[in-house]
Coordinates of C-alpha atoms in Angstrom, one line a residue:
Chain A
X1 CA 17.4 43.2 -14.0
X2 CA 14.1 42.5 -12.5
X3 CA 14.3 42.2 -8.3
X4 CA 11.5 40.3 -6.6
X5 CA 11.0 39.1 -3.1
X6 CA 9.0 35.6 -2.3
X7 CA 8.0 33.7 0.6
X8 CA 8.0 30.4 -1.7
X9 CA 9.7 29.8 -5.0
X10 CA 8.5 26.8 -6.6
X11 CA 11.3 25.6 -9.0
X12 CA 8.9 23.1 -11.7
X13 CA 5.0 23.4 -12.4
X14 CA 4.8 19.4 -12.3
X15 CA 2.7 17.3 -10.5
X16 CA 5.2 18.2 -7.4
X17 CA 5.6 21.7 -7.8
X18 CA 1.7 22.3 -8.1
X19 CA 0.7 20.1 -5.2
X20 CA 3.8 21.6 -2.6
X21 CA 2.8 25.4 -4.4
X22 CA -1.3 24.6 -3.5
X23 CA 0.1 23.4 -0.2
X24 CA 2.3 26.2 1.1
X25 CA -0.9 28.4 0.4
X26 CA -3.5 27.2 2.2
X27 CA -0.9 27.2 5.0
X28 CA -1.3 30.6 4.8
X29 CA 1.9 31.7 3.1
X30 CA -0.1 33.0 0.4
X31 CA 3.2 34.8 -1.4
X32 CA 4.1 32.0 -3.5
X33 CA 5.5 31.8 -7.1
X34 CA 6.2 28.7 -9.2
X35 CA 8.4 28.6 -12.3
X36 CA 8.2 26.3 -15.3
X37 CA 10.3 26.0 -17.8
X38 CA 7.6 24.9 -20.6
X39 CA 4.7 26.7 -22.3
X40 CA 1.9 24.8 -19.3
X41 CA 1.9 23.6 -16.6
X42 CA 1.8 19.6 -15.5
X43 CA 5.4 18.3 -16.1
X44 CA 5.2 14.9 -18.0
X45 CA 2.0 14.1 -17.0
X46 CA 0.4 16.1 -20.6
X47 CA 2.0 13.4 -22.7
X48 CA 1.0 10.5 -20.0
X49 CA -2.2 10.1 -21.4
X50 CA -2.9 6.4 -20.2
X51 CA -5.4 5.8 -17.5
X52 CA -4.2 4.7 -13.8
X53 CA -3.4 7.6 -12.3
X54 CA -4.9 9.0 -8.9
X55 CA -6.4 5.7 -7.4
X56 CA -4.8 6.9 -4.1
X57 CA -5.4 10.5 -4.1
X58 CA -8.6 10.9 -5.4
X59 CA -9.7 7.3 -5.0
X60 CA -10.7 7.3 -8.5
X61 CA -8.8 6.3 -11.7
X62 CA -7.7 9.2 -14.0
X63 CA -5.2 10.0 -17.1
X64 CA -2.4 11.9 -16.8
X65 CA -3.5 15.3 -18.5
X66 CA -6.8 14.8 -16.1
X67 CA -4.5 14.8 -12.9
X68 CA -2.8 17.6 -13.9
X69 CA -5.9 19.6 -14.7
X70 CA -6.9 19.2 -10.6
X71 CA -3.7 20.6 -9.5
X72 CA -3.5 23.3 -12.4
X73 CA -7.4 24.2 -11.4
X74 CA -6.2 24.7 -7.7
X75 CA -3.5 27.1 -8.8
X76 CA -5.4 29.1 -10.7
X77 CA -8.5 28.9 -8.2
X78 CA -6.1 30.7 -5.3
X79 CA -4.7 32.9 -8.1
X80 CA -0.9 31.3 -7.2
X81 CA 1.8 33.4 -9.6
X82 CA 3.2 31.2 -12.2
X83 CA 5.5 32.0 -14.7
X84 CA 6.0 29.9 -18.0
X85 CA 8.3 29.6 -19.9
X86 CA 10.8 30.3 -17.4
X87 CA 14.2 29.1 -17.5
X88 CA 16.0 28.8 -13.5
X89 CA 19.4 29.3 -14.2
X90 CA 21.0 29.5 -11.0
X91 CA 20.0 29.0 -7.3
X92 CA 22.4 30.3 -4.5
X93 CA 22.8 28.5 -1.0
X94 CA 21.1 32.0 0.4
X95 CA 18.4 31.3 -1.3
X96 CA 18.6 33.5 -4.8
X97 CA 16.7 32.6 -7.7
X98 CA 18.4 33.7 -10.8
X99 CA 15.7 32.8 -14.1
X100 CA 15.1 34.2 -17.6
X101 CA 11.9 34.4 -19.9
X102 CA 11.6 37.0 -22.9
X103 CA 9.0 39.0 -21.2
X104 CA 10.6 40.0 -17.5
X105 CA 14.6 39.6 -19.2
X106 CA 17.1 38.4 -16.5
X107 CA 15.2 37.8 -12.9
X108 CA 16.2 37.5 -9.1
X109 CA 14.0 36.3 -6.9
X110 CA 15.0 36.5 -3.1
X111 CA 13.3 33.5 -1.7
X112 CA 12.3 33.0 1.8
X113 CA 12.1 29.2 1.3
X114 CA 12.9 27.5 -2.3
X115 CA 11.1 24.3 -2.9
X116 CA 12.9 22.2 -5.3
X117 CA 10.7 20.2 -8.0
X118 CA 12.5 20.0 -11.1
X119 CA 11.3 16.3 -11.7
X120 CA 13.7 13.8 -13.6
X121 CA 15.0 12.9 -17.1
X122 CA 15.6 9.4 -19.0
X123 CA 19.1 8.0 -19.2
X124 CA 20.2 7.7 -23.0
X125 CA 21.8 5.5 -25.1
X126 CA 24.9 7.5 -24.8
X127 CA 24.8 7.2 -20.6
X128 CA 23.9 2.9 -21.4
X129 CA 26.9 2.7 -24.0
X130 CA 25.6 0.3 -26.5
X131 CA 27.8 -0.7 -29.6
X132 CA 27.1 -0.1 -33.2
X133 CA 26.3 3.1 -34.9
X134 CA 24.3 6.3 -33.9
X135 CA 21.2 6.0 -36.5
X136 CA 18.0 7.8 -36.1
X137 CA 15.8 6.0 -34.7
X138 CA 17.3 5.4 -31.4
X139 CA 15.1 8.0 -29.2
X140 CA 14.3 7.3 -25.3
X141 CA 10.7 6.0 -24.5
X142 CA 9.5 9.4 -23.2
X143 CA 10.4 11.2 -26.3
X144 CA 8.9 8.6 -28.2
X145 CA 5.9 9.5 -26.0
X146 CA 6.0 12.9 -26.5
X147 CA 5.8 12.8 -30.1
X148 CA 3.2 10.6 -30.1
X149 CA 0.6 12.2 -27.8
X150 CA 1.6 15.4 -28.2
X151 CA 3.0 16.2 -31.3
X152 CA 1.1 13.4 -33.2
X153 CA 4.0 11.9 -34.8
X154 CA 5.0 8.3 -35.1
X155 CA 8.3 7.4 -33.9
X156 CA 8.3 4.0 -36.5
X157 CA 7.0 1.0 -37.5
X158 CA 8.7 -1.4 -36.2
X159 CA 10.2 -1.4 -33.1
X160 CA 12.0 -2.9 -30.4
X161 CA 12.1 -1.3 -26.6
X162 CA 14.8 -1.9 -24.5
X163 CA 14.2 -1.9 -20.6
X164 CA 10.8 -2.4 -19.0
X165 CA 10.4 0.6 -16.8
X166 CA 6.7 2.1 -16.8
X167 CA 7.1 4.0 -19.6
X168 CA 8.8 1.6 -22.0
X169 CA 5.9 -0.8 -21.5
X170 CA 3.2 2.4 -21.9
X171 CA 4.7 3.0 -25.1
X172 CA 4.9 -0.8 -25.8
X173 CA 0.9 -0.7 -26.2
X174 CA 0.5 2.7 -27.6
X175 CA 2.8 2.1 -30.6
X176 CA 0.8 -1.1 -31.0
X177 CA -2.4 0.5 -30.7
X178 CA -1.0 3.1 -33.4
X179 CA -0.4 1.0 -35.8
X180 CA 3.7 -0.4 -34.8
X181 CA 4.4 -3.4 -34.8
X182 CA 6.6 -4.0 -31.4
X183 CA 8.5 -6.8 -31.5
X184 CA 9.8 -7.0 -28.4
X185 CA 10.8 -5.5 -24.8
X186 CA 14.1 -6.7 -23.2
X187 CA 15.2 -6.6 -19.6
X188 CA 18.5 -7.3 -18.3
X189 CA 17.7 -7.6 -14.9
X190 CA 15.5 -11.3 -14.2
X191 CA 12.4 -9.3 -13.3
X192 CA 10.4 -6.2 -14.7
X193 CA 11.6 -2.9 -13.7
X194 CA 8.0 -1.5 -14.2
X195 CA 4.4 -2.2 -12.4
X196 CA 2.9 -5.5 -12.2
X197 CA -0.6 -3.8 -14.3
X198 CA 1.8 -3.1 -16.5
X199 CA 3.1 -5.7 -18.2
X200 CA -0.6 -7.3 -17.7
X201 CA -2.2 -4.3 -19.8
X202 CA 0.4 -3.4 -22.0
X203 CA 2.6 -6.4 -23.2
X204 CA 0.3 -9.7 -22.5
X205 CA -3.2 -7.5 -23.8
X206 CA -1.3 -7.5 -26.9
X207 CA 1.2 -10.4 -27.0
X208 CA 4.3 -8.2 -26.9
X209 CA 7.0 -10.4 -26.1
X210 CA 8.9 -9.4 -22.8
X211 CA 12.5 -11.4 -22.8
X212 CA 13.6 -11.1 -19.5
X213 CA 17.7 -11.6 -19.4
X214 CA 18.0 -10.1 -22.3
X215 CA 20.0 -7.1 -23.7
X216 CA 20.6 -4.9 -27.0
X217 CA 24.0 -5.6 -28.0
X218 CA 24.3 -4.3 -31.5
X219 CA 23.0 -1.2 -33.2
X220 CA 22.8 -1.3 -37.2
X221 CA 21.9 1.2 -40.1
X222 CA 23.7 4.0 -41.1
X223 CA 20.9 7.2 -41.7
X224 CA 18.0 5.2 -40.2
X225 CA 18.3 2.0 -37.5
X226 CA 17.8 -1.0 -39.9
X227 CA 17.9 -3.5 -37.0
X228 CA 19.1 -4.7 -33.3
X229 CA 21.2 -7.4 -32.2
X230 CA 19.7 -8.7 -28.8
X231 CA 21.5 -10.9 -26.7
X232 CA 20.9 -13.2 -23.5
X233 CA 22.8 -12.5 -20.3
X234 CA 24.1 -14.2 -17.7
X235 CA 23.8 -14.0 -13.7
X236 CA 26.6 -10.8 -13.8
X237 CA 24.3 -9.2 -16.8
X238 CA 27.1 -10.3 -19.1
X239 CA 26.0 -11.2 -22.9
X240 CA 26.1 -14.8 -23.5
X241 CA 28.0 -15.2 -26.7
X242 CA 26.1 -17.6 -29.3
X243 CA 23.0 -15.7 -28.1
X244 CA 23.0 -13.1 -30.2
X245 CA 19.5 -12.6 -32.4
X246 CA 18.6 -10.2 -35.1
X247 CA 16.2 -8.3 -35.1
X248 CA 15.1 -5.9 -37.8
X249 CA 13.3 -2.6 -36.6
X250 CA 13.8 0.7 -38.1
X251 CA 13.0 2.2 -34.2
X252 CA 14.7 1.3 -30.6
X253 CA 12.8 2.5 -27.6
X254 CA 15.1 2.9 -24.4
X255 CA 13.1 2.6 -20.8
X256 CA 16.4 2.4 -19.0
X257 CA 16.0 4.4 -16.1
X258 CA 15.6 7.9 -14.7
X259 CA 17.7 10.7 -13.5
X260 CA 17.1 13.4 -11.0
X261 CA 17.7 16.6 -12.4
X262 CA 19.7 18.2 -9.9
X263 CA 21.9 20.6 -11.5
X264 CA 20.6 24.0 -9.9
X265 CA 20.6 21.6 -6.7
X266 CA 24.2 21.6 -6.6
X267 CA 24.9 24.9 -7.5
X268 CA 22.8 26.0 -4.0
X269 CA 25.3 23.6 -2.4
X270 CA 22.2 20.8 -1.4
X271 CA 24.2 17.4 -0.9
X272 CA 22.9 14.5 -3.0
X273 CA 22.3 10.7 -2.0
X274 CA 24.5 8.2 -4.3
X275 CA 21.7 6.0 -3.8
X276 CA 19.0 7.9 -4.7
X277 CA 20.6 11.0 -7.1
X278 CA 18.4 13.3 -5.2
X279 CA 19.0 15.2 -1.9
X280 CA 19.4 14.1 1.5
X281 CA 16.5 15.4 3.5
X282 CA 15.3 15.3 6.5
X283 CA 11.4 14.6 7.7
X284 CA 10.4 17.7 6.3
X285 CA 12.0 17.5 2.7
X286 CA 14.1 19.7 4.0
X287 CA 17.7 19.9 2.0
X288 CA 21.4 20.0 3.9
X289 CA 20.5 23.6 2.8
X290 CA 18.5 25.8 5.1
X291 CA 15.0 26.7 4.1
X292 CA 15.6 24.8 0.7
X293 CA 13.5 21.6 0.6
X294 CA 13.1 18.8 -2.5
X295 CA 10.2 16.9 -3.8
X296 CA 9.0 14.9 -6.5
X297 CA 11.1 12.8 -9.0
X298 CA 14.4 15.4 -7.8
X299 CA 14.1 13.7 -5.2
X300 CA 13.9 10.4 -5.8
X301 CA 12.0 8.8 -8.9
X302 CA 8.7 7.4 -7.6
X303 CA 6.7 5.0 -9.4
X304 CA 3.1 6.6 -8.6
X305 CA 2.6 10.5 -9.1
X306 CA -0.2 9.5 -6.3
X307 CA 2.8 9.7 -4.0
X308 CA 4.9 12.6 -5.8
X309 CA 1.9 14.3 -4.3
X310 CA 2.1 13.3 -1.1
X311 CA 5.7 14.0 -0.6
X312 CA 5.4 17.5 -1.8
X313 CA 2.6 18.3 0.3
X314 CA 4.6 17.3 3.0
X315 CA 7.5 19.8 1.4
X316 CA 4.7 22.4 1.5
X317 CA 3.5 22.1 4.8
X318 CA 7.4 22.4 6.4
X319 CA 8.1 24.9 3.3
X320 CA 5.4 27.2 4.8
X321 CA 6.2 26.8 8.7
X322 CA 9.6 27.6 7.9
X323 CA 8.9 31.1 6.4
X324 CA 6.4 31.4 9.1
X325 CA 9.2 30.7 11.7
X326 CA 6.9 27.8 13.2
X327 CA 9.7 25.1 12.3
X328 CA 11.9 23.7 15.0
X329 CA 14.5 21.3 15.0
X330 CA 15.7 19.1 17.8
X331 CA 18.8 18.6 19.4
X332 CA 19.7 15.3 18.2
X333 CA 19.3 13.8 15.1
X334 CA 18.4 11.1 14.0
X335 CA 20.0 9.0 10.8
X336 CA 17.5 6.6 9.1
X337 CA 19.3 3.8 7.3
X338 CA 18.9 1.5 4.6
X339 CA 19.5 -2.3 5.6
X340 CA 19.3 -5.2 4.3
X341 CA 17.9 -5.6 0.9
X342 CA 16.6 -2.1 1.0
X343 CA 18.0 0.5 -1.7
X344 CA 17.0 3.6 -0.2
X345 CA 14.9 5.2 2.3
X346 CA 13.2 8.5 2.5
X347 CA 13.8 10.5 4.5
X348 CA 17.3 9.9 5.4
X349 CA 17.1 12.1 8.9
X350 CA 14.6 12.7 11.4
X351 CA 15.5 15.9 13.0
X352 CA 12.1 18.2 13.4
X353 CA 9.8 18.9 16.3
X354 CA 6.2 18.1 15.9
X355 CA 3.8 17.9 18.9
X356 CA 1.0 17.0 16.7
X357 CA 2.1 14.4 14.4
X358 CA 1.7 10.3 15.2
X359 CA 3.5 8.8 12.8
X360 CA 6.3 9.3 10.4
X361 CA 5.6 7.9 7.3
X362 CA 9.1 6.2 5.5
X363 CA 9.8 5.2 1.8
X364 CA 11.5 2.4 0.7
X365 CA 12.4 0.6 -2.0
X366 CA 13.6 -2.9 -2.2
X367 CA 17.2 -4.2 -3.8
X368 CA 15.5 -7.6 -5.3
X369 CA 11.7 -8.6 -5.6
X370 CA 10.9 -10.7 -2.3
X371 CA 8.0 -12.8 -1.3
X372 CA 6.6 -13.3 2.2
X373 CA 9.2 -10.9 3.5
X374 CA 8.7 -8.9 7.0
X375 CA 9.8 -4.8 6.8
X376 CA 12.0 -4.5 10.0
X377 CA 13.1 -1.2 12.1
X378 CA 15.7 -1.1 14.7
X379 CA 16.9 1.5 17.0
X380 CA 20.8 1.4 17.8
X381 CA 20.8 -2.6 17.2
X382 CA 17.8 -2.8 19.2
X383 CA 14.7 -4.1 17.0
X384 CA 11.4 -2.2 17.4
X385 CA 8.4 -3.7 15.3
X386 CA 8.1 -5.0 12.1
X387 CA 5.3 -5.3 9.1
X388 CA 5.0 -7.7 7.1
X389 CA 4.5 -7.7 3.2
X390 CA 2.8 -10.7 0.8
X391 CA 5.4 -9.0 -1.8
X392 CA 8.1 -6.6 -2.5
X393 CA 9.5 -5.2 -5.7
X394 CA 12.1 -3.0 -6.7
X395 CA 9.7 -1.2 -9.2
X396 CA 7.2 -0.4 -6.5
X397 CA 7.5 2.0 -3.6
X398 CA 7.2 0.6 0.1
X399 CA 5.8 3.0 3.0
X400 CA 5.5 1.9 6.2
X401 CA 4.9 4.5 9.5
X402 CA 7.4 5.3 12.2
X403 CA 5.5 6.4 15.4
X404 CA 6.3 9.1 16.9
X405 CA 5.0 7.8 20.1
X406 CA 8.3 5.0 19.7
X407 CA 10.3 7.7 18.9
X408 CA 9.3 9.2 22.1
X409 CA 9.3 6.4 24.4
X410 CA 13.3 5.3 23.0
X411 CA 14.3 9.1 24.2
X412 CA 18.0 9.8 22.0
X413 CA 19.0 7.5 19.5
X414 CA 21.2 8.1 16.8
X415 CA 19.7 6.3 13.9
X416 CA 16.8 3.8 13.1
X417 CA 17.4 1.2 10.5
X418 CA 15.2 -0.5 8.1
X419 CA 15.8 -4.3 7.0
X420 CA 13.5 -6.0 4.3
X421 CA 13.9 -10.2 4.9
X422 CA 12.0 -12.8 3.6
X423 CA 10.4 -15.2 5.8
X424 CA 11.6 -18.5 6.1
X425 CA 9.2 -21.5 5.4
X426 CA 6.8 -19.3 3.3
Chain B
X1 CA -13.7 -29.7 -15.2
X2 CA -12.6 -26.9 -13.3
X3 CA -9.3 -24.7 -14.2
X4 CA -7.2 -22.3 -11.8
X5 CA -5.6 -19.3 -13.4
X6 CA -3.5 -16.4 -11.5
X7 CA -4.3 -13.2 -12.4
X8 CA -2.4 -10.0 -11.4
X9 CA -5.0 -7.2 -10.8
X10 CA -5.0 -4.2 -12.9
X11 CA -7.9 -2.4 -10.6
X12 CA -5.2 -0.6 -9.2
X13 CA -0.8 0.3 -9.0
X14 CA -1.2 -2.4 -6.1
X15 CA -0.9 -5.0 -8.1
X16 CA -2.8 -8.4 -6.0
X17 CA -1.8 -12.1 -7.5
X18 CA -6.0 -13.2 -7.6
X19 CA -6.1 -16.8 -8.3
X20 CA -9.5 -17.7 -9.8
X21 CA -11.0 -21.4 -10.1
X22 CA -13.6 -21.7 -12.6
X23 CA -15.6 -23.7 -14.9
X24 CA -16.7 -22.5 -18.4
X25 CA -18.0 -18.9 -17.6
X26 CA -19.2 -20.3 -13.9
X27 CA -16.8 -19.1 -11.1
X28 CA -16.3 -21.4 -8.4
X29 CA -13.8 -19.5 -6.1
X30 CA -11.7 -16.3 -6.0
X31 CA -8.7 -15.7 -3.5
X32 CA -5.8 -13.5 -3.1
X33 CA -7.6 -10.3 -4.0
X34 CA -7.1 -7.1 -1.5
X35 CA -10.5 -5.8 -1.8
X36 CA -14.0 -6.5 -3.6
X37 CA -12.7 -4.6 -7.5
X38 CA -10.1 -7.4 -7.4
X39 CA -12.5 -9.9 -7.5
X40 CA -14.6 -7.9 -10.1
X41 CA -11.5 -7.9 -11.9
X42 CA -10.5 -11.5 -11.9
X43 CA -14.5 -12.8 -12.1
X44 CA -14.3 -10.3 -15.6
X45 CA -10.8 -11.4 -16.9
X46 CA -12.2 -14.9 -17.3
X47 CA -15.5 -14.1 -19.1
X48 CA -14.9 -11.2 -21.1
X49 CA -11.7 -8.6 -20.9
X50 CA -12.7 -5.0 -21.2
X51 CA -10.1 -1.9 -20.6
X52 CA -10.7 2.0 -20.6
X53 CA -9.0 2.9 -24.1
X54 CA -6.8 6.3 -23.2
X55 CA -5.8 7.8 -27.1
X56 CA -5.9 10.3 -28.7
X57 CA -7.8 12.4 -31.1
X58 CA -6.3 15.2 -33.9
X59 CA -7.4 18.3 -33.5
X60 CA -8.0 21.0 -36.4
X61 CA -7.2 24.8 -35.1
X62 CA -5.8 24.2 -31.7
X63 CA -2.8 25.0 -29.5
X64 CA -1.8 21.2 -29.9
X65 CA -2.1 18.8 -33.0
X66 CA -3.8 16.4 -30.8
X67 CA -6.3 16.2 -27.6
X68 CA -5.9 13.0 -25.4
X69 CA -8.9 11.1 -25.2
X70 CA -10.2 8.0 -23.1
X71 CA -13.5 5.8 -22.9
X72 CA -15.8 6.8 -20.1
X73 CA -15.8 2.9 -19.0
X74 CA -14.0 -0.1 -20.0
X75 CA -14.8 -1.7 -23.7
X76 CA -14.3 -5.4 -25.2
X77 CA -10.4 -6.0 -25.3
X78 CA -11.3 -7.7 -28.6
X79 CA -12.9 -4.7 -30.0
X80 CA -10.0 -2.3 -29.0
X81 CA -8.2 -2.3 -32.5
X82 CA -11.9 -1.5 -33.9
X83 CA -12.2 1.3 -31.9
X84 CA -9.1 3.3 -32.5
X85 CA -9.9 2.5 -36.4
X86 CA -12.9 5.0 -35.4
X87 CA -10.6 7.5 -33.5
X88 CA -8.0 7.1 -35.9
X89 CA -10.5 8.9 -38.3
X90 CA -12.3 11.6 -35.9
X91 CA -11.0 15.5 -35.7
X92 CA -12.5 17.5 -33.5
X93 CA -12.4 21.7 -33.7
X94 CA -10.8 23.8 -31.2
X95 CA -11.4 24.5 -28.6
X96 CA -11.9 21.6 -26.5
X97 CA -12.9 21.3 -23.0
X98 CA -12.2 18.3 -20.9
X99 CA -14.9 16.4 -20.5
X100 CA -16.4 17.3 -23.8
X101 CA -17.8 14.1 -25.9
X102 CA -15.8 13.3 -28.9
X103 CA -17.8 10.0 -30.1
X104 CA -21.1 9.1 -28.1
X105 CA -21.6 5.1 -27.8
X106 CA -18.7 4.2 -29.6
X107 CA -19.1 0.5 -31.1
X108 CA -22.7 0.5 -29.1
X109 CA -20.6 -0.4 -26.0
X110 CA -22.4 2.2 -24.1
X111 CA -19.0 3.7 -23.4
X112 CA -18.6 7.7 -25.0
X113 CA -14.9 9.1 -25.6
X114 CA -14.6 11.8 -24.1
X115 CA -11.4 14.5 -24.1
X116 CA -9.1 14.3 -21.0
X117 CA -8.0 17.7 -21.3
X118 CA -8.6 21.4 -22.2
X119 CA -7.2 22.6 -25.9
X120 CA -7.5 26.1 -26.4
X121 CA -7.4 27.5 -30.2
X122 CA -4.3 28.6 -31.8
X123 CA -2.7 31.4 -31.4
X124 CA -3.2 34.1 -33.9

């Protein structure tokens, strides 16, 4: 067995693990190794060849594979260690990395810090539970999309996607523009899990149908899906019976959601929110675990790489001033909560000293999309300040900045919490 | 007679509701609209809808059977099916380097398609 001793593992060569790996660097922590699982780096972002990406970043638009090409060109620029085709296998609570590939065998890696960005995966038909048979045919968007762009193979011809998250509604246009004809995309929910642009660019460019309400109810076909029963539902996302329409299609795209992949989280022992199916962490990305900190889509799933980036420089700034002994934590600390309307936020403890910082920048997401609606923090019952917001959906990622200078002047508290209300009379 | 139509902008992941009055192809008013591209947007939407067209194209020796390519600006939304008839039927040798032009002035919109990523030869 091969021994090794790091300052940093990076655990994923995605958008996350790149950005916290470039970050931990040029903080001067220069023995840092990333390990991905596939043949190059870039996670997902390869087969995410549509345009939109980077507008915050780089302040310019980008595709996917272009993104990923910045990141991969400042790995190799500061000569970062990656290994491909490397398979974690285990991560201990001490902070052992247990991997494989066929050229090193069986590998332990004693890590000084471990930086967790394993990014996420699709929920399947089988996690959704819809009736009828098993056919091919039924594949989740980002499969579809990876036979597509990468593999150059069509999924089918005609084809129905259920769930509108980004990625159902990317492949939406791209089946169309190869060729498919997509009949429609249905949503449960009464709104559109996935960006606004969207469903602008991808369904109404190319008069896809988008039947909010609406549900699969039905698989048919036996070797091959012959066709989908959809069906309306009501305000408790039951089907409406007397609904139910037919629809033939010989594919079914499913865009129903996301999944950190946490399982080598759990083996280290890092406690996971219910809320978000990602670590609790506190200001730093920093795991109930020691010197293991989370990023990216393990974390939470984020609707913008732009800001997978910015959470996992902030996991490779604290990654680096732990192994450099420069992190300190306070004596209290403080529990951020999610209030009213608000799913989750991130991060769900403050507990670091930083002299130098202003503000403390939190992520939110809303339960229900809300117009005219004000973003309120309170200390222990006591209100603070409040933002307001023309808009707020649940498919788009709310920040708003915690100063540090409030955090100062309110001396202990024991947890800040963060309501989302619309305004009244707007 | 004027019309009103609400547009969500697609400049950016924001996402601003622009509501545009206009006349014909004469714009009378813009509002809603974060910054200046959202009224670029909107003032464009109404007179003639272009996009950036991310595909991609096959490639003949390389590490991948296909390269991911875009247009270097936004084309004609009506020409879009045109275009990928044209990319549809392009191969392109490994290796490719991003950046590299695939088809120059494609449909004489002034707009190249260029490769968003490096494809290095097959193995072997």
């Amino acid at each position: 067995m091969l021994k090794l001793k790091k300052d940093v593992v990076v655990i994923g060569g995605g958008p996350a693990g790149l950005a916290a790996a470039v970050k931990v660097f040029d903080n001067g922590v220069e023995d840092v190794m990333i390990l991905e699982r596939d043949f190059e780096l870039g996670g997902i972002l390869p087969q995410c060849i549509h345009n939109g990406f980077g507008l915050h970043h780089f302040k310019e638009e980008l595709t996917g594979p272009e993104y990923a090409q910045r990141f991969i060109d400042d790995v190799e620029d500061r000569d970062i260690e990656v290994k491909l085709d490397t398979m974690v296998l285990d991560v201990s609570p001490d902070r052992k990395v247990y991997a494989m590939n066929r050229e090193d065998g069986f590998l332990e890696i004693e890590a000084g810090a471990v930086i967790l960005a394993m990014g996420c995966r699709e929920r399947t038909a089988g996690a959704i539970g819809i009736p009828g048979t098993r056919p091919a045919g039924v594949l989740t968007a980002g499969t579809a999309q990876r036979y597509t762009n990468i593999e150059g193979l069509l999924p089918g011809k005609e084809v129905v996607i259920l769930g509108s998250g980004d990625i159902g509604l990317i492949m939406a246009r791209r089946m169309r523009l190869e060729g498919a004809d997509v009949k429609a995309v249905c949503e449960i929910l009464p709104y559109t899990g996935g960006l606004t642009r969207n469903v602008v660019q991808c369904l109404q460019d190319y008069d896809i149908p988008l039947l909010l309400n609406h549900t699969v109810t039905r698989i048919e076909g036996n070797e091959r899906l012959e066709a989908v029963e959809i069906s309306e539902v009501d305000e408790n996302l039951k089907p409406i019976p007397g609904t139910e329409e037919r629809i033939e299609a010989d594919t079914l795209l499913l865009s129903v959601g996301l999944i950190p992949e946490n399982e080598l989280s759990k083996k280290a022992d890092v406690v996971l929110d219910d809320r978000t199916g990602g670590a609790i962490v506190n200001e730093g990305r920093e795991t109930n675990v020691e010197g293991i900190f989370a990023c990216g889509n393990v974390l939470h799933v984020h609707d913008l790489v732009d800001w997978v980036t910015q959470e996992a420089e902030i996991a490779g700034d604290w990654a680096a001033k732990y192994v450099k002994g420069d992190m300190r934590r306070s004596d209290s600390k403080i529990k951020i909560n999610a209030g009213k309307n608000v799913s989750y936020v991130i991060p769900q403890n403050i507990e670091l000293e930083d002299k130098d910082r202003k503000r403390i920048p939190l992520y939110m997401r809303v339960t229900t999309p809300l117009t005219a609606c004000e973003i309120k923090l309170s200390a222990d019952g006591e209100e603070l300040y409040s933002f307001n917001e023309p808009f707020a959906k649940p498919g788009e990622m709310l920040s708003v900045p915690l100063a540090q200078k409030t955090l100062n002047d309110l001396g202990k508290i024991e947890e800040i919490t963060v309501d989302i209300i619309e305004k009244e009379g707007e | 007679m004027s019309e009103t139509k609400t547009l969500t902008c697609v400049a950016c992941p924001k996402g601003c509701e622009v509501t545009v009055k206009y006349e014909g192809n004469e714009i009378l008013d813009i509002q809603g609209n974060a910054c200046p591209q959202g009224a670029d947007y909107a003032r464009e939407e109404i007179i003639a809808p272009t996009r950036i067209l991310p595909t991609t194209v096959a490639v003949k020796d390389g590490a991948l059977p296909l390269v991911p390519v875009k247009t270097t600006k936004p084309i004609s939304l009506e020409i879009i099916h045109d275009a990928m008839k044209i990319i549809g039927k392009t191969k392109v040798k490994a290796p490719v380097k991003i950046g590299q032009v695939i088809i120059e002035n494609i449909l004489e919109t002034g707009a190249d398609v260029v490769a968003t990523r490096d494809l290095p030869k097959k193995a072997g």
